[in-house]
XYZ file of C-alpha atoms in Angstrom:
534
model
C -2.740 74.956 -62.510
C -1.972 71.223 -62.083
C -4.015 68.460 -63.697
C -7.500 67.873 -62.373
C -6.687 64.773 -60.357
C -3.917 66.536 -58.402
C -5.718 69.799 -57.632
C -4.692 70.126 -54.002
C -3.729 67.235 -51.754
C -6.600 64.776 -51.220
C -5.219 63.726 -47.823
C -5.113 67.333 -46.582
C -8.509 68.050 -48.117
C -10.200 65.098 -46.472
C -8.432 65.814 -43.167
C -9.789 69.365 -42.969
C -13.195 68.196 -44.163
C -13.353 65.584 -41.380
C -12.159 68.180 -38.850
C -15.074 70.457 -39.789
C -17.547 67.600 -39.409
C -16.136 66.553 -36.023
C -16.028 70.143 -34.734
C -19.592 70.966 -35.775
C -20.945 67.651 -34.487
C -19.219 68.341 -31.143
C -20.942 71.724 -30.970
C -24.310 70.105 -31.727
C -23.856 67.544 -28.938
C -22.678 70.166 -26.421
C -25.556 72.609 -26.929
C -28.176 69.850 -26.738
C -26.844 67.932 -23.735
C -30.201 68.299 -22.009
C -31.836 66.402 -24.836
C -34.790 67.269 -27.054
C -37.683 66.600 -24.709
C -40.382 68.755 -26.304
C -41.467 69.362 -29.870
C -40.630 73.050 -29.435
C -37.019 72.063 -28.641
C -36.816 70.132 -31.912
C -38.665 72.647 -34.095
C -37.590 76.067 -32.776
C -34.839 75.491 -30.210
C -37.227 76.662 -27.510
C -37.397 80.162 -29.092
C -34.335 80.977 -26.987
C -32.156 82.848 -29.503
C -31.607 86.604 -29.647
C -32.253 88.666 -32.755
C -28.532 88.973 -33.435
C -27.921 85.251 -33.034
C -30.891 84.376 -35.198
C -29.859 86.949 -37.826
C -26.435 85.325 -38.086
C -28.117 81.906 -38.276
C -30.498 83.151 -40.993
C -27.476 84.338 -42.959
C -25.958 80.900 -42.427
C -29.170 79.238 -43.585
C -29.574 81.528 -46.591
C -25.936 81.700 -47.730
C -26.113 78.207 -49.070
C -24.073 76.277 -51.591
C -25.981 78.198 -54.257
C -24.803 81.513 -52.864
C -21.177 80.553 -52.512
C -20.513 77.996 -55.250
C -23.272 78.649 -57.789
C -23.085 82.457 -57.881
C -19.289 82.637 -58.063
C -19.460 80.192 -60.976
C -22.242 82.154 -62.683
C -20.298 85.433 -62.407
C -17.136 83.741 -63.694
C -19.033 82.413 -66.732
C -21.518 85.198 -67.467
C -20.285 88.285 -65.608
C -23.097 90.829 -65.437
C -25.881 88.279 -65.844
C -24.409 86.100 -63.112
C -24.786 89.029 -60.719
C -28.561 88.811 -61.158
C -28.575 85.970 -58.644
C -26.738 88.093 -56.054
C -29.013 91.097 -56.561
C -32.205 89.019 -56.560
C -31.288 86.973 -53.503
C -30.408 90.173 -51.594
C -33.372 92.351 -52.612
C -35.662 89.497 -51.573
C -34.869 90.278 -47.954
C -36.444 93.706 -48.207
C -39.751 91.995 -48.994
C -39.251 89.691 -46.018
C -38.415 92.590 -43.686
C -41.225 94.906 -44.725
C -44.102 92.474 -45.255
C -43.528 89.096 -43.646
C -41.093 88.723 -40.717
C -42.869 90.463 -37.829
C -46.539 89.608 -38.563
C -45.595 86.013 -39.325
C -43.817 85.686 -35.964
C -46.832 87.225 -34.238
C -49.411 84.843 -35.702
C -47.640 81.481 -35.934
C -46.135 78.904 -33.645
C -43.956 76.405 -35.517
C -44.707 76.381 -39.251
C -46.034 78.455 -42.128
C -49.244 76.398 -42.047
C -50.009 77.732 -38.543
C -50.433 81.178 -40.079
C -52.280 80.297 -43.274
C -54.779 78.044 -41.464
C -55.461 80.514 -38.621
C -58.794 81.880 -39.866
C -59.906 79.276 -42.404
C -60.854 75.590 -42.298
C -57.839 74.074 -40.612
C -57.320 70.578 -41.990
C -57.564 71.063 -45.790
C -55.536 74.293 -45.766
C -52.924 72.894 -43.400
C -52.546 69.847 -45.642
C -52.074 72.070 -48.705
C -49.478 74.217 -46.919
C -47.645 71.112 -45.718
C -47.504 69.616 -49.219
C -46.137 72.896 -50.549
C -43.562 73.025 -47.748
C -42.374 69.495 -48.493
C -42.030 70.119 -52.247
C -40.184 73.445 -51.886
C -37.864 71.916 -49.291
C -37.200 68.961 -51.606
C -36.152 71.204 -54.509
C -33.859 73.187 -52.222
C -32.404 69.949 -50.865
C -31.674 68.812 -54.427
C -29.490 71.875 -54.933
C -27.527 71.388 -51.722
C -26.974 67.667 -52.275
C -25.812 68.256 -55.839
C -23.418 70.891 -54.509
C -22.046 68.442 -51.959
C -21.344 65.879 -54.651
C -19.465 68.333 -56.847
C -17.562 69.961 -53.994
C -16.246 66.826 -52.321
C -15.547 65.321 -55.745
C -13.269 68.302 -56.358
C -11.680 67.909 -52.910
C -10.808 64.282 -53.610
C -10.314 64.522 -57.364
C -13.259 62.189 -58.021
C -14.565 62.446 -61.581
C -16.331 59.066 -61.518
C -20.118 59.564 -61.160
C -20.314 56.527 -58.863
C -17.811 58.116 -56.485
C -19.679 61.429 -56.536
C -22.947 59.652 -55.797
C -21.319 57.899 -52.836
C -20.359 61.336 -51.496
C -23.997 62.455 -51.770
C -25.049 59.389 -49.757
C -22.548 60.257 -47.014
C -23.763 63.861 -46.907
C -27.357 62.676 -46.571
C -26.492 60.378 -43.666
C -24.553 63.155 -41.899
C -27.508 65.493 -42.412
C -29.870 63.064 -40.712
C -27.420 62.646 -37.811
C -27.246 66.435 -37.258
C -31.029 66.704 -37.191
C -31.696 63.720 -34.928
C -29.026 64.720 -32.406
C -29.345 68.494 -32.357
C -32.756 69.525 -33.643
C -33.178 73.239 -34.318
C -30.955 74.324 -31.428
C -27.930 72.354 -32.596
C -28.544 73.276 -36.220
C -28.812 76.978 -35.345
C -25.432 76.967 -33.610
C -23.851 75.207 -36.586
C -25.415 77.805 -38.889
C -24.038 80.678 -36.803
C -20.526 79.235 -36.783
C -20.708 78.429 -40.468
C -21.948 81.911 -41.407
C -19.063 83.574 -39.570
C -16.484 81.229 -41.099
C -17.957 81.603 -44.584
C -18.004 85.410 -44.474
C -14.449 85.523 -43.095
C -13.251 83.094 -45.769
C -14.898 85.046 -48.590
C -13.547 88.322 -47.176
C -9.983 86.968 -47.026
C -10.180 85.692 -50.602
C -11.700 88.958 -51.852
C -8.984 91.084 -50.210
C -6.380 88.709 -51.646
C -7.790 89.053 -55.152
C -8.144 92.842 -54.904
C -4.583 93.208 -53.597
C -3.344 91.782 -56.898
C -4.964 94.638 -58.822
C -4.175 97.475 -56.428
C -7.691 97.295 -54.904
C -9.136 98.634 -58.141
C -12.368 96.893 -59.172
C -12.196 98.271 -62.727
C -8.750 96.734 -63.151
C -10.029 93.380 -61.886
C -12.903 93.373 -64.386
C -10.564 94.382 -67.208
C -8.164 91.585 -66.305
C -11.094 89.148 -66.479
C -12.069 90.445 -69.914
C -8.476 90.233 -71.151
C -8.172 86.639 -69.945
C -11.327 85.605 -71.809
C -10.050 87.358 -74.950
C -6.816 85.350 -74.834
C -8.846 82.122 -74.922
C -11.566 83.276 -77.339
C -10.554 86.546 -78.999
C -13.256 89.202 -79.070
C -15.604 87.481 -76.623
C -14.471 88.992 -73.312
C -16.849 91.943 -73.378
C -19.762 89.595 -72.561
C -18.663 89.770 -68.911
C -19.792 93.401 -68.831
C -22.782 93.236 -71.127
C -26.294 92.592 -69.786
C -28.352 89.822 -71.375
C -25.275 87.803 -72.290
C -27.048 84.704 -71.020
C -30.653 85.839 -71.547
C -30.219 87.915 -74.704
C -32.439 85.681 -76.810
C -34.987 85.248 -74.024
C -35.697 88.508 -72.208
C -38.853 87.076 -70.643
C -36.671 84.402 -69.055
C -34.625 87.158 -67.428
C -37.782 88.774 -65.986
C -39.146 85.420 -64.824
C -35.948 84.581 -62.949
C -35.934 88.040 -61.341
C -39.499 87.564 -60.061
C -38.601 84.185 -58.575
C -35.508 85.474 -56.795
C -37.077 88.643 -55.369
C -40.352 87.077 -54.180
C -39.197 83.558 -53.383
C -37.289 84.143 -50.127
C -40.418 85.302 -48.291
C -42.101 81.993 -49.110
C -39.237 79.623 -48.282
C -40.432 77.422 -45.398
C -36.993 76.940 -43.825
C -36.448 80.726 -43.772
C -39.933 81.413 -42.389
C -39.428 78.840 -39.639
C -36.387 80.738 -38.385
C -38.659 83.601 -37.266
C -40.061 81.263 -34.578
C -36.662 80.658 -32.920
C -36.746 84.107 -31.247
C -38.940 85.055 -28.260
C -40.602 88.218 -29.660
C -41.621 89.864 -32.909
C -39.153 92.687 -32.197
C -36.339 90.133 -32.145
C -37.687 88.641 -35.395
C -37.414 92.058 -37.049
C -33.932 92.507 -35.603
C -33.026 89.086 -37.022
C -33.867 90.206 -40.532
C -31.910 93.451 -40.099
C -28.800 91.535 -39.086
C -29.348 89.075 -41.920
C -29.628 91.877 -44.478
C -26.320 93.421 -43.387
C -24.427 90.130 -43.479
C -26.043 88.839 -46.666
C -25.547 92.155 -48.478
C -21.854 92.259 -47.598
C -21.444 88.651 -48.696
C -23.050 89.190 -52.094
C -20.830 92.196 -52.815
C -17.846 89.924 -52.250
C -19.145 87.166 -54.552
C -18.796 89.630 -57.422
C -15.085 90.007 -56.644
C -14.637 86.238 -56.399
C -16.519 85.603 -59.642
C -14.445 88.028 -61.689
C -11.341 86.825 -59.854
C -12.088 83.244 -60.902
C -12.673 84.358 -64.506
C -9.259 86.070 -64.481
C -7.017 83.752 -62.443
C -8.562 80.376 -63.324
C -10.652 80.805 -66.471
C -14.042 79.458 -67.445
C -12.622 76.672 -69.613
C -10.605 75.142 -66.763
C -13.532 75.488 -64.375
C -15.858 73.679 -66.795
C -13.454 70.714 -66.933
C -13.489 70.193 -63.145
C -15.844 67.939 -61.178
C -18.863 70.072 -60.370
C -18.352 72.382 -63.367
C -19.327 75.975 -62.585
C -19.740 75.066 -58.915
C -15.958 74.497 -58.684
C -15.064 78.143 -59.398
C -14.661 79.242 -55.758
C -12.510 76.269 -54.606
C -10.395 76.548 -57.768
C -9.830 80.262 -57.094
C -8.837 79.448 -53.503
C -6.279 76.955 -54.828
C -4.886 79.527 -57.237
C -4.529 82.073 -54.428
C -3.319 80.048 -51.473
C -2.619 76.532 -52.672
C -3.709 73.311 -51.038
C -4.373 74.624 -47.528
C -6.586 77.579 -48.519
C -8.520 75.460 -50.988
C -9.107 72.779 -48.352
C -10.225 75.351 -45.764
C -12.586 77.149 -48.157
C -13.975 73.854 -49.386
C -14.394 72.669 -45.803
C -16.333 75.836 -44.959
C -18.470 75.352 -48.072
C -19.141 71.785 -47.020
C -20.134 72.941 -43.530
C -22.439 75.376 -45.335
C -24.136 72.518 -47.140
C -24.502 70.436 -43.979
C -26.053 73.312 -42.035
C -28.498 74.213 -44.787
C -29.644 70.652 -45.466
C -30.113 70.100 -41.724
C -32.321 73.205 -41.510
C -34.317 72.097 -44.535
C -34.792 68.628 -43.085
C -36.043 70.005 -39.766
C -38.511 72.237 -41.610
C -39.848 69.417 -43.758
C -40.073 66.949 -40.863
C -41.772 69.571 -38.646
C -44.328 70.246 -41.343
C -45.089 66.553 -41.715
C -45.271 65.818 -37.971
C -46.974 69.025 -36.799
C -49.227 69.803 -39.764
C -50.019 66.450 -41.371
C -49.666 63.899 -38.546
C -50.885 65.866 -35.529
C -53.285 68.409 -37.039
C -54.755 66.453 -39.979
C -54.451 62.753 -39.118
C -54.740 62.954 -35.316
C -56.936 66.110 -35.356
C -54.665 67.821 -32.838
C -54.813 65.028 -30.239
C -51.284 63.614 -30.618
C -49.078 63.645 -27.538
C -45.921 65.813 -27.815
C -43.695 62.732 -27.566
C -45.670 61.037 -30.348
C -45.285 64.088 -32.565
C -41.560 64.280 -31.807
C -41.115 60.606 -32.673
C -42.920 61.091 -35.983
C -40.707 64.120 -36.716
C -37.591 61.998 -36.190
C -38.905 59.240 -38.473
C -39.818 61.872 -41.076
C -36.264 63.267 -40.882
C -34.825 59.869 -41.756
C -37.298 59.396 -44.620
C -36.661 62.872 -46.026
C -32.924 62.253 -45.817
C -33.233 59.070 -47.877
C -35.451 60.764 -50.480
C -33.060 63.716 -50.776
C -30.148 61.321 -51.329
C -31.933 59.790 -54.322
C -32.855 63.238 -55.655
C -29.311 64.511 -55.165
C -27.925 61.640 -57.209
C -30.327 62.498 -60.043
C -29.508 66.242 -59.889
C -25.738 65.776 -59.580
C -23.872 68.053 -62.030
C -26.618 70.679 -62.384
C -25.820 74.339 -61.617
C -26.775 74.855 -57.980
C -27.875 78.476 -58.291
C -30.279 77.418 -61.036
C -31.756 74.581 -58.973
C -32.305 76.981 -56.070
C -34.036 79.440 -58.409
C -36.600 76.706 -59.140
C -37.232 76.273 -55.399
C -37.659 80.046 -55.162
C -40.195 79.927 -58.009
C -42.243 77.273 -56.213
C -42.140 79.254 -52.961
C -43.130 82.503 -54.679
C -45.985 80.820 -56.569
C -47.538 78.600 -53.898
C -46.619 80.108 -50.522
C -46.181 83.864 -50.816
C -49.644 84.710 -52.279
C -51.474 82.842 -49.511
C -49.189 84.303 -46.799
C -49.758 87.891 -47.957
C -53.497 87.392 -48.463
C -53.779 85.833 -45.007
C -51.898 88.661 -43.310
C -53.352 91.625 -45.204
C -56.766 90.768 -46.739
C -59.742 90.151 -44.448
C -61.865 88.639 -47.248
C -59.426 85.742 -47.789
C -60.980 82.356 -47.031
C -60.594 78.594 -47.336
C -61.332 78.316 -51.052
C -58.956 81.172 -51.820
C -56.184 79.544 -49.765
C -56.606 76.144 -51.427
C -56.819 77.559 -54.949
C -53.835 79.816 -54.333
C -51.562 77.124 -52.894
C -52.487 74.277 -55.210
C -52.838 76.514 -58.278
C -49.456 78.152 -57.776
C -47.810 74.855 -56.911
C -49.247 72.814 -59.770
C -48.691 75.499 -62.403
C -45.067 75.973 -61.298
C -44.382 72.229 -61.232
C -45.960 71.603 -64.638
C -44.103 74.498 -66.263
C -40.800 73.361 -64.735
C -41.274 69.802 -66.007
C -42.012 71.008 -69.543
C -39.328 73.718 -69.582
C -35.953 73.755 -71.375
C -34.334 73.280 -67.959
C -35.527 69.673 -67.837
C -35.291 68.526 -71.464
C -34.591 69.602 -75.017
C -30.969 70.828 -74.890
C -27.485 69.721 -73.861
C -27.576 71.644 -70.564
C -30.948 70.223 -69.469
C -31.458 67.749 -66.639
C -32.413 65.111 -69.234
C -30.391 66.215 -72.289
C -31.322 63.263 -74.483
C -35.080 63.741 -74.134
C -37.235 66.526 -75.548
C -40.673 67.237 -74.099
C -40.208 70.976 -73.508
C -43.036 73.193 -74.783
C -42.789 76.010 -72.220
C -40.129 78.474 -73.464
C -38.770 79.770 -70.100
C -36.319 78.017 -67.770
C -38.041 79.526 -64.728
C -41.876 79.513 -64.452
C -42.319 82.467 -62.029
C -43.503 84.957 -64.668
C -46.603 82.808 -65.216
C -47.017 80.786 -62.011
C -46.731 83.655 -59.479
C -49.600 85.667 -61.029
C -51.621 82.425 -61.212
C -51.164 81.948 -57.459
C -52.346 85.490 -56.672
C -55.232 85.477 -59.174
C -56.590 82.084 -58.068
C -56.411 83.184 -54.420
C -58.475 86.258 -55.254
C -61.011 84.434 -57.460
C -61.429 81.621 -54.956
C -62.113 84.066 -52.135
C -64.643 86.266 -53.932
C -66.599 83.262 -55.266
C -67.085 81.784 -51.784
C -69.476 83.130 -49.140
C -67.311 81.860 -46.275
C -65.916 84.689 -44.161
C -65.059 84.783 -40.460
C -64.866 88.481 -39.610
C -64.056 87.844 -35.953
C -61.090 85.642 -36.809
C -59.922 88.146 -39.420
C -59.960 90.941 -36.837
C -58.240 88.742 -34.263
C -55.489 87.900 -36.728
C -55.043 91.541 -37.726
C -54.646 92.569 -34.069
C -52.273 89.701 -33.349
C -50.125 90.337 -36.437
C -49.792 94.049 -35.663
C -49.416 93.947 -31.876
C -48.030 90.527 -31.052
C -50.865 89.802 -28.605
C -50.758 86.047 -27.994
C -47.692 85.614 -30.211
C -46.158 82.184 -30.086
C -49.082 80.734 -28.168
C -51.054 77.719 -29.132
C -53.131 78.059 -32.246
C -56.728 77.270 -31.383
C -59.493 76.751 -33.875
């Protein structure tokens, strides 16, 4: 493999990258030629997508930079333990399918807060849900922006942190442009196109890798082990052994698993996708399509990860801009040279743009619909006012995410996403499940559950080894870590559930009529998608 600065041809790389941006922006403009006249156009694309279309878009939203770049890098470095991300991200969709997708679509309108505030005191609970939505979206945005910096740095051979930070700024500005021009409709079409391109690209690379070993997975894994042994004799077997990364911290392994499996059903940008279809049946069909596509994709990331460990090697990957996140583009270069690497990197970049646009819409919708209209204006804001506030919020969120992306640049993307999953599983999922399935749940329970899960997760993350105390931490030269686990889910998720239960049983508030109404609506779809009245 050539020296770092000449990996591929920067002119070709940037040309294909620009072509992807132009093509996707053209699609956004074409599908939104009528303009975004109503808030529902901006938030949910008018709920005009079929289950199949939305399922492909969900896959596009979910198969983020973490899925493609972070997981391939984790498998290349850690083998068996890296696959935990794939398994956890995939199994999470079974929870979403069985417990969340259909009843959530039946009881909400635009945001997660619509559901949680349905049968409790609206303003305080909606504010809590909105704060949680904004924080989870911010953590997820950090991961995508960091991925953009590393990926385009690799495309252009930029190892200078200032250059990488400039790339993050450009990505943030593009993200805001996508959102302001296309809203949810434009973003959904970009996500569908990106999902198809990403799955095709990963499939082509996987077949290419497998063809080199006679389509024998055992041979591929053995070749990976042999390559590691040539660099560090006797160490290759760690690619097959469980607990290679978590061997000294088994509780950390369990905590990460909890976050990955439960987090998806509490991610606001995933939940919001259930409102882009006209019926609950289509919402369920969306998740079925998403499961098929996501499952196939994650099987292929295993092939790419071991392929990168064999054909590129962990040591070379570590030396590249983006570190572990460069494994997939580096493997593409090894297989097909400059053109394949540029195409795969361009698809990965389109992945980042689509995901950050979806996250920005979700966060801006939560601010405009939940905080501005419902809390500040007490539901009296005109639709055009709300839409204007959503656009301003999009710009503000874009600027904040740029600053956060600069700070997080160089961190492993899959790890950053796991923190967002932990926040979602701790603050959002307990209150969603209690709201949908427990009649006794009330305002105090909702507030304690959301704030308790959110605060405990945030505090434990800040004082974890992921933030300080070791060379791989976000702040390697500081040491204020007293919590022993990188991921807080093992502690913070039970806190969210327990506080929701204690808060509910210690309060006399209970609206049986609203509880029955919600149960009927969630099960039958009666009044689904209508205005939420309190």
